PDB file of C-alpha atoms in Angstrom:
ATOM      1  CA  MET A   1      -8.941  12.081   2.108  1.00  0.00           C
ATOM      2  CA  LEU A   2      -5.811  11.107   0.189  1.00  0.00           C
ATOM      3  CA  HIS A   3      -3.690  13.231   2.524  1.00  0.00           C
ATOM      4  CA  ASP A   4      -5.797  12.711   5.673  1.00  0.00           C
ATOM      5  CA  LEU A   5      -6.833  16.382   5.666  1.00  0.00           C
ATOM      6  CA  ALA A   6     -10.173  18.052   6.380  1.00  0.00           C
ATOM      7  CA  VAL A   7     -11.406  21.627   6.704  1.00  0.00           C
ATOM      8  CA  VAL A   8     -13.541  22.316   9.784  1.00  0.00           C
ATOM      9  CA  ARG A   9     -15.506  25.537  10.343  1.00  0.00           C
ATOM     10  CA  VAL A  10     -15.850  26.647  13.984  1.00  0.00           C
ATOM     11  CA  ASN A  11     -18.137  29.346  15.390  1.00  0.00           C
ATOM     12  CA  ARG A  12     -15.560  31.152  17.458  1.00  0.00           C
ATOM     13  CA  TYR A  13     -12.483  33.289  17.055  1.00  0.00           C
ATOM     14  CA  GLY A  14      -9.068  32.683  18.544  1.00  0.00           C
ATOM     15  CA  THR A  15      -6.517  35.178  19.721  1.00  0.00           C
ATOM     16  CA  GLY A  16      -4.189  34.654  16.776  1.00  0.00           C
ATOM     17  CA  PHE A  17      -3.337  32.410  13.867  1.00  0.00           C
ATOM     18  CA  PHE A  18      -0.411  31.036  11.944  1.00  0.00           C
ATOM     19  CA  ASN A  19       0.431  32.123   8.455  1.00  0.00           C
ATOM     20  CA  VAL A  20      -0.328  29.617   5.680  1.00  0.00           C
ATOM     21  CA  PRO A  21       1.901  31.023   2.933  1.00  0.00           C
ATOM     22  CA  GLU A  22       0.889  31.057  -0.714  1.00  0.00           C
ATOM     23  CA  GLN A  23       4.079  29.215  -1.633  1.00  0.00           C
ATOM     24  CA  PRO A  24       5.519  26.174   0.233  1.00  0.00           C
ATOM     25  CA  VAL A  25       8.007  27.048   2.953  1.00  0.00           C
ATOM     26  CA  ARG A  26      11.619  26.399   1.974  1.00  0.00           C
ATOM     27  CA  LEU A  27      13.093  24.022   4.533  1.00  0.00           C
ATOM     28  CA  THR A  28      16.645  22.804   5.096  1.00  0.00           C
ATOM     29  CA  GLN A  29      17.587  19.496   6.681  1.00  0.00           C
ATOM     30  CA  GLY A  30      18.005  19.877  10.426  1.00  0.00           C
ATOM     31  CA  GLN A  31      15.847  22.998  10.597  1.00  0.00           C
ATOM     32  CA  TYR A  32      13.774  23.115  13.773  1.00  0.00           C
ATOM     33  CA  LEU A  33      10.000  22.845  13.557  1.00  0.00           C
ATOM     34  CA  TYR A  34       7.393  23.062  16.304  1.00  0.00           C
ATOM     35  CA  SER A  35       4.474  20.652  16.221  1.00  0.00           C
ATOM     36  CA  LEU A  36       1.270  21.668  18.031  1.00  0.00           C
ATOM     37  CA  GLY A  37      -1.611  19.558  19.266  1.00  0.00           C
ATOM     38  CA  ASN A  38      -3.391  17.858  22.146  1.00  0.00           C
ATOM     39  CA  PRO A  39      -1.385  14.643  22.780  1.00  0.00           C
ATOM     40  CA  LEU A  40      -3.411  11.825  24.370  1.00  0.00           C
ATOM     41  CA  ASP A  41      -6.091  14.432  25.239  1.00  0.00           C
ATOM     42  CA  LEU A  42      -3.863  15.734  28.040  1.00  0.00           C
ATOM     43  CA  GLY A  43      -3.982  19.356  26.918  1.00  0.00           C
ATOM     44  CA  PHE A  44      -2.301  21.706  24.473  1.00  0.00           C
ATOM     45  CA  ALA A  45       1.372  20.905  23.879  1.00  0.00           C
ATOM     46  CA  ILE A  46       4.260  21.924  21.650  1.00  0.00           C
ATOM     47  CA  SER A  47       6.788  19.348  20.395  1.00  0.00           C
ATOM     48  CA  GLU A  48      10.168  20.460  19.116  1.00  0.00           C
ATOM     49  CA  GLY A  49      11.831  18.468  16.343  1.00  0.00           C
ATOM     50  CA  ALA A  50      13.732  18.747  13.095  1.00  0.00           C
ATOM     51  CA  PHE A  51      12.830  18.534   9.436  1.00  0.00           C
ATOM     52  CA  ASN A  52      14.763  15.707   7.794  1.00  0.00           C
ATOM     53  CA  GLY A  53      13.668  15.623   4.194  1.00  0.00           C
ATOM     54  CA  VAL A  54      10.863  14.394   1.968  1.00  0.00           C
ATOM     55  CA  ILE A  55       9.791  10.743   2.152  1.00  0.00           C
ATOM     56  CA  THR A  56      10.101   9.448  -1.407  1.00  0.00           C
ATOM     57  CA  ARG A  57       8.741   5.924  -0.772  1.00  0.00           C
ATOM     58  CA  SER A  58       5.263   7.277  -0.144  1.00  0.00           C
ATOM     59  CA  PHE A  59       2.929   7.569  -3.154  1.00  0.00           C
ATOM     60  CA  TYR A  60       2.314  11.168  -2.095  1.00  0.00           C
ATOM     61  CA  GLU A  61       4.978  13.378  -0.566  1.00  0.00           C
ATOM     62  CA  GLN A  62       5.357  13.433   3.199  1.00  0.00           C
ATOM     63  CA  LEU A  63       7.883  15.285   5.340  1.00  0.00           C
ATOM     64  CA  MET A  64       9.993  13.454   7.914  1.00  0.00           C
ATOM     65  CA  PHE A  65       9.766  15.152  11.306  1.00  0.00           C
ATOM     66  CA  THR A  66      12.273  13.958  13.904  1.00  0.00           C
ATOM     67  CA  GLY A  67      10.089  14.774  16.872  1.00  0.00           C
ATOM     68  CA  PRO A  68       7.195  13.283  18.857  1.00  0.00           C
ATOM     69  CA  ILE A  69       3.691  13.174  17.351  1.00  0.00           C
ATOM     70  CA  ASN A  70       1.156  11.337  19.495  1.00  0.00           C
ATOM     71  CA  SER A  71      -2.542  10.531  19.210  1.00  0.00           C
ATOM     72  CA  GLY A  72      -4.514  13.746  19.501  1.00  0.00           C
ATOM     73  CA  MET A  73      -1.983  15.789  17.548  1.00  0.00           C
ATOM     74  CA  SER A  74      -3.149  14.748  14.073  1.00  0.00           C
ATOM     75  CA  GLY A  75      -4.360  17.756  12.118  1.00  0.00           C
ATOM     76  CA  GLY A  76      -2.313  20.186  14.174  1.00  0.00           C
ATOM     77  CA  PRO A  77       0.191  22.471  12.453  1.00  0.00           C
ATOM     78  CA  SER A  78       3.942  22.108  12.416  1.00  0.00           C
ATOM     79  CA  VAL A  79       5.429  25.575  12.145  1.00  0.00           C
ATOM     80  CA  THR A  80       8.778  27.266  11.670  1.00  0.00           C
ATOM     81  CA  VAL A  81      10.272  29.611  14.255  1.00  0.00           C
ATOM     82  CA  ASN A  82       8.701  32.450  12.226  1.00  0.00           C
ATOM     83  CA  GLY A  83       5.202  31.004  12.628  1.00  0.00           C
ATOM     84  CA  GLU A  84       4.788  29.797   9.044  1.00  0.00           C
ATOM     85  CA  VAL A  85       2.985  26.477   8.597  1.00  0.00           C
ATOM     86  CA  ALA A  86       5.380  23.949   7.058  1.00  0.00           C
ATOM     87  CA  GLY A  87       3.170  20.885   7.392  1.00  0.00           C
ATOM     88  CA  VAL A  88       0.286  19.173   9.151  1.00  0.00           C
ATOM     89  CA  ASN A  89       0.789  16.421  11.747  1.00  0.00           C
ATOM     90  CA  VAL A  90      -0.345  13.071  10.361  1.00  0.00           C
ATOM     91  CA  SER A  91       1.405   9.962  11.766  1.00  0.00           C
ATOM     92  CA  LYS A  92       4.452   8.312  13.296  1.00  0.00           C
ATOM     93  CA  ARG A  93       6.311   5.011  13.019  1.00  0.00           C
ATOM     94  CA  LEU A  94       5.547   2.640  15.883  1.00  0.00           C
ATOM     95  CA  ASP A  95       8.724   0.620  15.298  1.00  0.00           C
ATOM     96  CA  GLY A  96      11.136   3.539  15.642  1.00  0.00           C
ATOM     97  CA  GLU A  97      12.068   6.465  17.857  1.00  0.00           C
ATOM     98  CA  LEU A  98      10.951   9.997  16.961  1.00  0.00           C
ATOM     99  CA  VAL A  99      10.208   9.101  13.340  1.00  0.00           C
ATOM    100  CA  SER A 100       7.103  11.140  12.533  1.00  0.00           C
ATOM    101  CA  PHE A 101       5.478  12.435   9.366  1.00  0.00           C
ATOM    102  CA  LEU A 102       3.881  15.676   8.204  1.00  0.00           C
ATOM    103  CA  VAL A 103       1.625  16.364   5.240  1.00  0.00           C
ATOM    104  CA  PRO A 104       3.314  19.191   3.280  1.00  0.00           C
ATOM    105  CA  ALA A 105       1.531  22.518   3.696  1.00  0.00           C
ATOM    106  CA  ARG A 106       0.893  22.775  -0.057  1.00  0.00           C
ATOM    107  CA  TYR A 107      -1.773  20.048   0.154  1.00  0.00           C
ATOM    108  CA  ALA A 108      -3.574  22.076   2.833  1.00  0.00           C
ATOM    109  CA  GLN A 109      -3.266  25.173   0.634  1.00  0.00           C
ATOM    110  CA  GLU A 110      -4.861  23.327  -2.298  1.00  0.00           C
ATOM    111  CA  LEU A 111      -7.703  22.069  -0.091  1.00  0.00           C
ATOM    112  CA  LEU A 112      -8.397  25.541   1.325  1.00  0.00           C
ATOM    113  CA  LYS A 113      -8.623  27.015  -2.178  1.00  0.00           C
ATOM    114  CA  LYS A 114     -11.008  24.265  -3.246  1.00  0.00           C
ATOM    115  CA  VAL A 115     -13.249  24.787  -0.206  1.00  0.00           C
ATOM    116  CA  GLN A 116     -13.356  28.558  -0.762  1.00  0.00           C
ATOM    117  CA  ALA A 117     -14.584  27.989  -4.307  1.00  0.00           C
ATOM    118  CA  GLN A 118     -17.304  25.532  -3.217  1.00  0.00           C
ATOM    119  CA  GLY A 119     -19.252  27.867  -0.964  1.00  0.00           C
ATOM    120  CA  LYS A 120     -20.878  25.089   1.064  1.00  0.00           C
ATOM    121  CA  PRO A 121     -19.857  21.548   2.017  1.00  0.00           C
ATOM    122  CA  PRO A 122     -21.169  18.519   0.084  1.00  0.00           C
ATOM    123  CA  LYS A 123     -24.176  16.730   1.530  1.00  0.00           C
ATOM    124  CA  ASP A 124     -22.513  13.312   1.292  1.00  0.00           C
ATOM    125  CA  PHE A 125     -18.792  12.944   1.932  1.00  0.00           C
ATOM    126  CA  THR A 126     -18.845   9.235   1.022  1.00  0.00           C
ATOM    127  CA  THR A 127     -19.077  10.045  -2.688  1.00  0.00           C
ATOM    128  CA  VAL A 128     -16.225  12.545  -2.320  1.00  0.00           C
ATOM    129  CA  VAL A 129     -14.010   9.932  -0.650  1.00  0.00           C
ATOM    130  CA  ALA A 130     -14.959   7.310  -3.264  1.00  0.00           C
ATOM    131  CA  ALA A 131     -14.040   9.685  -6.099  1.00  0.00           C
ATOM    132  CA  GLN A 132     -10.637  10.366  -4.532  1.00  0.00           C
ATOM    133  CA  LEU A 133      -9.975   6.646  -4.003  1.00  0.00           C
ATOM    134  CA  LEU A 134     -10.922   5.909  -7.622  1.00  0.00           C
ATOM    135  CA  ALA A 135      -8.574   8.650  -8.826  1.00  0.00           C
ATOM    136  CA  HIS A 136      -5.783   7.231  -6.660  1.00  0.00           C
ATOM    137  CA  GLN A 137      -6.168   3.672  -7.896  1.00  0.00           C
ATOM    138  CA  LYS A 138      -6.018   4.815 -11.506  1.00  0.00           C
ATOM    139  CA  ALA A 139      -2.741   6.660 -10.914  1.00  0.00           C
ATOM    140  CA  MET A 140      -1.388   3.705  -8.905  1.00  0.00           C
ATOM    141  CA  VAL A 141      -2.176   1.056 -11.541  1.00  0.00           C
ATOM    142  CA  ASP A 142      -1.084   3.286 -14.439  1.00  0.00           C
ATOM    143  CA  GLN A 143       2.278   3.754 -12.731  1.00  0.00           C
ATOM    144  CA  LEU A 144       2.618   0.034 -11.990  1.00  0.00           C
ATOM    145  CA  LEU A 145       1.929  -0.983 -15.597  1.00  0.00           C
ATOM    146  CA  ALA A 146       3.538   1.972 -17.384  1.00  0.00           C
ATOM    147  CA  THR A 147       6.441  -0.307 -18.333  1.00  0.00           C
ATOM    148  CA  PRO A 148       6.695  -4.117 -18.455  1.00  0.00           C
ATOM    149  CA  LEU A 149       7.169  -5.728 -15.057  1.00  0.00           C
ATOM    150  CA  ALA A 150      10.775  -6.656 -14.303  1.00  0.00           C
ATOM    151  CA  LEU A 151      11.545 -10.385 -14.203  1.00  0.00           C
ATOM    152  CA  LYS A 152      13.508 -12.164 -11.490  1.00  0.00           C
ATOM    153  CA  ALA A 153      14.871 -15.706 -11.756  1.00  0.00           C
ATOM    154  CA  MET A 154      13.676 -18.230  -9.175  1.00  0.00           C
ATOM    155  CA  GLY A 155      15.014 -21.655 -10.109  1.00  0.00           C
ATOM    156  CA  PRO A 156      13.922 -22.326 -13.709  1.00  0.00           C
ATOM    157  CA  TYR A 157      11.139 -19.740 -13.473  1.00  0.00           C
ATOM    158  CA  GLN A 158      10.901 -16.030 -14.218  1.00  0.00           C
ATOM    159  CA  VAL A 159       8.654 -14.066 -11.861  1.00  0.00           C
ATOM    160  CA  PRO A 160       7.345 -10.491 -12.214  1.00  0.00           C
ATOM    161  CA  VAL A 161       8.460  -7.885  -9.670  1.00  0.00           C
ATOM    162  CA  ARG A 162       8.389  -4.123  -9.496  1.00  0.00           C
ATOM    163  CA  GLU A 163      10.685  -1.921  -7.434  1.00  0.00           C
ATOM    164  CA  THR A 164      10.168   1.836  -7.541  1.00  0.00           C
ATOM    165  CA  GLU A 165      10.351   4.753  -5.144  1.00  0.00           C
ATOM    166  CA  GLN A 166       6.897   3.740  -3.860  1.00  0.00           C
ATOM    167  CA  MET A 167       7.423  -0.031  -3.885  1.00  0.00           C
ATOM    168  CA  ARG A 168      10.286  -2.134  -2.564  1.00  0.00           C
ATOM    169  CA  CYS A 169      11.199  -5.803  -2.821  1.00  0.00           C
ATOM    170  CA  TRP A 170      13.030  -8.162  -0.482  1.00  0.00           C
ATOM    171  CA  GLY A 171      13.672 -11.872  -0.225  1.00  0.00           C
ATOM    172  CA  ARG A 172      14.544 -14.675   2.144  1.00  0.00           C
ATOM    173  CA  SER A 173      15.565 -18.305   1.899  1.00  0.00           C
ATOM    174  CA  ASN A 174      14.884 -21.337   4.082  1.00  0.00           C
ATOM    175  CA  GLN A 175      17.774 -23.710   3.491  1.00  0.00           C
ATOM    176  CA  LYS A 176      18.228 -25.966   6.508  1.00  0.00           C
ATOM    177  CA  ALA A 177      20.128 -29.235   6.739  1.00  0.00           C
ATOM    178  CA  ASP A 178      17.278 -30.948   8.609  1.00  0.00           C
ATOM    179  CA  LYS A 179      14.681 -30.075   5.941  1.00  0.00           C
ATOM    180  CA  PRO A 180      14.160 -32.299   2.865  1.00  0.00           C
ATOM    181  CA  PHE A 181      13.173 -29.256   0.796  1.00  0.00           C
ATOM    182  CA  THR A 182      14.179 -25.612   0.320  1.00  0.00           C
ATOM    183  CA  VAL A 183      12.014 -22.507   0.084  1.00  0.00           C
ATOM    184  CA  ASP A 184      12.928 -19.158  -1.496  1.00  0.00           C
ATOM    185  CA  ILE A 185      10.524 -16.229  -1.061  1.00  0.00           C
ATOM    186  CA  THR A 186      10.410 -12.836  -2.774  1.00  0.00           C
ATOM    187  CA  ASN A 187       8.045 -10.049  -1.647  1.00  0.00           C
ATOM    188  CA  CYS A 188       7.268  -6.669  -3.191  1.00  0.00           C
ATOM    189  CA  ALA A 189       4.961  -4.196  -1.450  1.00  0.00           C
ATOM    190  CA  MET A 190       4.075  -0.532  -1.509  1.00  0.00           C
ATOM    191  CA  GLU A 191       5.449   1.422   1.428  1.00  0.00           C
ATOM    192  CA  SER A 192       2.228   3.265   2.154  1.00  0.00           C
ATOM    193  CA  ALA A 193      -1.552   2.917   1.918  1.00  0.00           C
ATOM    194  CA  ILE A 194      -4.493   5.310   1.969  1.00  0.00           C
ATOM    195  CA  PHE A 195      -5.939   5.646   5.485  1.00  0.00           C
ATOM    196  CA  VAL A 196      -9.749   5.572   5.421  1.00  0.00           C
ATOM    197  CA  SER A 197     -10.389   4.522   9.023  1.00  0.00           C
ATOM    198  CA  GLY A 198      -8.688   2.627  11.818  1.00  0.00           C
ATOM    199  CA  SER A 199      -9.877  -0.638  10.301  1.00  0.00           C
ATOM    200  CA  LEU A 200      -9.532   0.172   6.594  1.00  0.00           C
ATOM    201  CA  GLN A 201      -6.396   1.093   4.715  1.00  0.00           C
ATOM    202  CA  THR A 202      -6.496   0.676   0.963  1.00  0.00           C
ATOM    203  CA  GLY A 203      -4.983   1.736  -2.368  1.00  0.00           C
ATOM    204  CA  GLN A 204      -2.056  -0.692  -2.270  1.00  0.00           C
ATOM    205  CA  ILE A 205      -0.468  -3.469  -4.351  1.00  0.00           C
ATOM    206  CA  GLY A 206       1.550  -6.432  -3.087  1.00  0.00           C
ATOM    207  CA  ILE A 207       3.400  -9.261  -4.855  1.00  0.00           C
ATOM    208  CA  ARG A 208       4.759 -12.502  -3.388  1.00  0.00           C
ATOM    209  CA  HIS A 209       6.567 -15.469  -4.949  1.00  0.00           C
ATOM    210  CA  GLN A 210       7.477 -18.745  -3.236  1.00  0.00           C
ATOM    211  CA  PHE A 211       9.741 -21.291  -4.938  1.00  0.00           C
ATOM    212  CA  MET A 212      10.035 -24.769  -3.365  1.00  0.00           C
ATOM    213  CA  ARG A 213      12.193 -27.611  -4.539  1.00  0.00           C
ATOM    214  CA  SER A 214      13.312 -31.001  -3.196  1.00  0.00           C
ATOM    215  CA  THR A 215      15.781 -33.688  -4.201  1.00  0.00           C
ATOM    216  CA  GLU A 216      14.964 -36.023  -1.298  1.00  0.00           C
ATOM    217  CA  MET A 217      11.171 -36.208  -1.209  1.00  0.00           C
ATOM    218  CA  GLY A 218       9.130 -38.338  -3.539  1.00  0.00           C
ATOM    219  CA  SER A 219       6.733 -36.723  -6.002  1.00  0.00           C
ATOM    220  CA  LEU A 220       3.650 -37.637  -3.946  1.00  0.00           C
ATOM    221  CA  ARG A 221       4.996 -36.210  -0.666  1.00  0.00           C
ATOM    222  CA  PHE A 222       6.168 -33.056  -2.446  1.00  0.00           C
ATOM    223  CA  ALA A 223       2.774 -32.634  -4.116  1.00  0.00           C
ATOM    224  CA  GLN A 224       1.100 -32.881  -0.695  1.00  0.00           C
ATOM    225  CA  LEU A 225       3.502 -30.233   0.653  1.00  0.00           C
ATOM    226  CA  ALA A 226       2.812 -27.844  -2.239  1.00  0.00           C
ATOM    227  CA  SER A 227      -0.947 -28.435  -2.044  1.00  0.00           C
ATOM    228  CA  ALA A 228      -0.988 -27.703   1.699  1.00  0.00           C
ATOM    229  CA  SER A 229       0.872 -24.430   1.081  1.00  0.00           C
ATOM    230  CA  PHE A 230      -1.627 -23.482  -1.635  1.00  0.00           C
ATOM    231  CA  LYS A 231      -4.650 -24.253   0.578  1.00  0.00           C
ATOM    232  CA  ASN A 232      -3.158 -22.188   3.414  1.00  0.00           C
ATOM    233  CA  GLU A 233      -3.771 -18.910   1.563  1.00  0.00           C
ATOM    234  CA  ALA A 234      -6.531 -16.659   2.951  1.00  0.00           C
ATOM    235  CA  PHE A 235      -8.752 -14.288   0.968  1.00  0.00           C
ATOM    236  CA  GLY A 236     -10.890 -12.742   3.735  1.00  0.00           C
ATOM    237  CA  GLY A 237     -14.127 -13.734   5.440  1.00  0.00           C
ATOM    238  CA  TYR A 238     -17.824 -13.206   4.877  1.00  0.00           C
ATOM    239  CA  LYS A 239     -18.536 -11.229   8.066  1.00  0.00           C
ATOM    240  CA  ASP A 240     -16.484  -8.141   7.212  1.00  0.00           C
ATOM    241  CA  SER A 241     -18.623  -5.002   7.453  1.00  0.00           C
ATOM    242  CA  ARG A 242     -16.326  -3.164   5.010  1.00  0.00           C
ATOM    243  CA  LEU A 243     -16.185  -5.684   2.149  1.00  0.00           C
ATOM    244  CA  THR A 244     -18.319  -8.437   0.701  1.00  0.00           C
ATOM    245  CA  GLY A 245     -17.173 -12.034   0.977  1.00  0.00           C
ATOM    246  CA  PRO A 246     -14.646 -13.211  -1.630  1.00  0.00           C
ATOM    247  CA  ASN A 247     -16.081 -14.366  -4.958  1.00  0.00           C
ATOM    248  CA  CYS A 248     -13.481 -16.818  -6.287  1.00  0.00           C
ATOM    249  CA  THR A 249     -12.893 -18.598  -9.573  1.00  0.00           C
ATOM    250  CA  GLU A 250     -10.397 -21.469  -9.956  1.00  0.00           C
ATOM    251  CA  GLN A 251      -9.029 -22.781 -13.249  1.00  0.00           C
ATOM    252  CA  PHE A 252      -6.084 -24.620 -14.730  1.00  0.00           C
ATOM    253  CA  VAL A 253      -4.535 -22.223 -17.218  1.00  0.00           C
ATOM    254  CA  LYS A 254      -1.435 -21.865 -19.359  1.00  0.00           C
ATOM    255  CA  ASN A 255       0.206 -18.699 -20.610  1.00  0.00           C
ATOM    256  CA  GLN A 256       2.899 -18.716 -23.305  1.00  0.00           C
ATOM    257  CA  SER A 257       5.306 -20.931 -21.343  1.00  0.00           C
ATOM    258  CA  LEU A 258       3.890 -22.053 -17.984  1.00  0.00           C
ATOM    259  CA  PRO A 259       0.926 -24.287 -17.008  1.00  0.00           C
ATOM    260  CA  MET A 260      -0.628 -23.199 -13.708  1.00  0.00           C
ATOM    261  CA  ARG A 261      -3.454 -23.671 -11.260  1.00  0.00           C
ATOM    262  CA  ALA A 262      -4.939 -20.218 -10.700  1.00  0.00           C
ATOM    263  CA  VAL A 263      -7.460 -18.772  -8.236  1.00  0.00           C
ATOM    264  CA  LEU A 264      -8.839 -15.247  -8.666  1.00  0.00           C
ATOM    265  CA  CYS A 265     -10.839 -13.760  -5.778  1.00  0.00           C
ATOM    266  CA  VAL A 266     -12.696 -10.434  -5.850  1.00  0.00           C
ATOM    267  CA  ARG A 267     -14.286  -8.536  -2.951  1.00  0.00           C
ATOM    268  CA  ALA A 268     -16.430  -5.401  -3.343  1.00  0.00           C
ATOM    269  CA  TYR A 269     -16.379  -2.420  -0.987  1.00  0.00           C
ATOM    270  CA  ARG A 270     -19.752  -2.054   0.685  1.00  0.00           C
ATOM    271  CA  LYS A 271     -19.496   1.701   1.248  1.00  0.00           C
ATOM    272  CA  PHE A 272     -17.523   2.834  -1.801  1.00  0.00           C
ATOM    273  CA  GLU A 273     -19.191   1.790  -5.037  1.00  0.00           C
ATOM    274  CA  GLY A 274     -16.817   0.857  -7.838  1.00  0.00           C
ATOM    275  CA  LEU A 275     -13.917  -0.266  -5.620  1.00  0.00           C
ATOM    276  CA  TYR A 276     -12.723  -3.864  -5.195  1.00  0.00           C
ATOM    277  CA  ASP A 277      -9.943  -5.958  -3.685  1.00  0.00           C
ATOM    278  CA  PHE A 278      -8.396  -8.432  -6.135  1.00  0.00           C
ATOM    279  CA  SER A 279      -6.269 -11.435  -5.142  1.00  0.00           C
ATOM    280  CA  LEU A 280      -4.663 -13.729  -7.711  1.00  0.00           C
ATOM    281  CA  LEU A 281      -2.942 -16.932  -6.559  1.00  0.00           C
ATOM    282  CA  THR A 282      -1.112 -19.263  -8.948  1.00  0.00           C
ATOM    283  CA  SER A 283       0.777 -22.538  -8.603  1.00  0.00           C
ATOM    284  CA  SER A 284       2.966 -24.096 -11.318  1.00  0.00           C
ATOM    285  CA  THR A 285       2.025 -27.606 -12.448  1.00  0.00           C
ATOM    286  CA  ASP A 286       4.932 -28.478 -14.760  1.00  0.00           C
ATOM    287  CA  GLU A 287       7.327 -30.182 -12.316  1.00  0.00           C
ATOM    288  CA  GLY A 288       7.055 -33.032  -9.802  1.00  0.00           C
ATOM    289  CA  LEU A 289       9.766 -31.852  -7.377  1.00  0.00           C
ATOM    290  CA  MET A 290       9.617 -28.072  -7.933  1.00  0.00           C
ATOM    291  CA  ASN A 291       6.783 -25.649  -7.374  1.00  0.00           C
ATOM    292  CA  LEU A 292       6.333 -21.915  -7.880  1.00  0.00           C
ATOM    293  CA  GLN A 293       3.460 -20.237  -6.047  1.00  0.00           C
ATOM    294  CA  SER A 294       2.806 -16.565  -6.768  1.00  0.00           C
ATOM    295  CA  ARG A 295       0.292 -14.108  -5.367  1.00  0.00           C
ATOM    296  CA  MET A 296      -0.741 -10.609  -6.359  1.00  0.00           C
ATOM    297  CA  ASP A 297      -3.039  -8.437  -4.203  1.00  0.00           C
ATOM    298  CA  ALA A 298      -4.515  -5.183  -5.495  1.00  0.00           C
ATOM    299  CA  ARG A 299      -6.514  -3.367  -2.822  1.00  0.00           C
ATOM    300  CA  GLY A 300      -9.016  -0.643  -3.613  1.00  0.00           C
ATOM    301  CA  VAL A 301      -9.019  -0.771  -7.430  1.00  0.00           C
ATOM    302  CA  SER A 302     -11.728  -0.531 -10.066  1.00  0.00           C
ATOM    303  CA  TYR A 303     -12.934  -3.809 -11.565  1.00  0.00           C
ATOM    304  CA  GLU A 304     -11.326  -2.925 -14.890  1.00  0.00           C
ATOM    305  CA  ASN A 305      -7.957  -2.158 -13.292  1.00  0.00           C
ATOM    306  CA  GLY A 306      -8.145  -5.239 -11.081  1.00  0.00           C
ATOM    307  CA  MET A 307      -8.575  -7.419 -14.160  1.00  0.00           C
ATOM    308  CA  ARG A 308      -5.914  -5.463 -16.009  1.00  0.00           C
ATOM    309  CA  THR A 309      -3.377  -5.947 -13.204  1.00  0.00           C
ATOM    310  CA  SER A 310      -4.231  -9.629 -12.739  1.00  0.00           C
ATOM    311  CA  ARG A 311      -3.875 -10.282 -16.464  1.00  0.00           C
ATOM    312  CA  ALA A 312      -0.474  -8.547 -16.640  1.00  0.00           C
ATOM    313  CA  PHE A 313       0.764 -10.519 -13.615  1.00  0.00           C
ATOM    314  CA  LEU A 314      -0.464 -13.854 -14.978  1.00  0.00           C
ATOM    315  CA  GLU A 315       1.051 -13.284 -18.414  1.00  0.00           C
ATOM    316  CA  ALA A 316       4.439 -12.259 -16.962  1.00  0.00           C
ATOM    317  CA  LEU A 317       5.010 -15.555 -15.096  1.00  0.00           C
ATOM    318  CA  ALA A 318       7.306 -17.729 -17.199  1.00  0.00           C
ATOM    319  CA  ARG A 319       9.454 -20.805 -17.439  1.00  0.00           C
ATOM    320  CA  GLY A 320      12.931 -20.128 -18.791  1.00  0.00           C
ATOM    321  CA  GLY A 321      15.474 -19.030 -16.139  1.00  0.00           C
ATOM    322  CA  ALA A 322      18.739 -20.709 -15.233  1.00  0.00           C
ATOM    323  CA  LYS A 323      18.398 -23.889 -13.182  1.00  0.00           C
TER     324      LYS A 323
END
C-alpha cells in the first residue's frame, strides 16, 4: 500500500521472466532502462528512458525515470539491458515532460518475501491498509516533531515552519499600490502523499500563514476584512463517502505570548478505523490593523498524533519578531 505495490497470483505460465535480484541493482545516472506495460490499454509496449537519480523529497524513496509512463503501465517492471528489474512503474508528473517515477525494486523484494512467509492472503485487505497507514502517520509525525519547529518572522509575529527533504516552504507577497492593505503568505507542504484511491490521497501535513496589515484602513474595515478571510476557510462537507463531516470546536485562547481565535476541526475516516484529518485555524486578536491567520492540516493521522501536532503548532505561534 505505502509503495502502491501488490502481489497477484495468476493461473498460467509465461514464456519467460525477468530476474528480481536479491540485492538492489546498482544504477548510474543516465543509464538506460526499459519500462514495460500496456499504455492506455492499447497493447503491450516498451518505453525507453534513463535513470536520473533517487527522489529525496518523497517520504519513501522513488527513482526518477526520464521516459514515458502512461495509464495502464503501473505495476509493470522497468528493467536494465541485462533483464534485471530495477524498479516498478508507479506514476508521472502531469506538469512536466518525461518526468516519471519508479518504486525501487527492493520494496518489491521485501513484499515478495513477506508474501512467501504468509502462505495465503489475508481475508480482509482493509485492515492491512489501515495498519500500514497508521504506521506511516506515526513515522511522519515523529519526524515532524523530532526537533522544535523553526520560526519565521512575519511582521511582529513568529510563525512555525518546517523545511526538510520531504517538506518544502515558499512564500508570496501582495503589495499593490491600489490596495489599502498588504498580504504576505508562507506555505509549507509535503511533496508527496500516500495514494489509496483516485479520490483519496492521505498521510500528509501542510502549514500556511497569512499576515495582513494596513495603515490606511480604519480598525472596523480591517476587522471586517480579516473576519471575511477567516470565514472563507473550508474544512470539508458532510456528504463525503470517505470521511465523516467535520466536528469543529472554536475558542478564544492564549499561549505564552499571543491571544488568538482558534478553530479545530476533526474528520474520521469511514473505512479505516483510527485515522483522522485534523485542521487547526487560528487568527491573532492582539492588533487592530494587523492580523496573522495560520492553518495546519494533518491528513490521515491517529487522534493522539493529531492532537499532538495541533498542540505543538498552537504553542509555537508567538508575538516577538521585528516590526
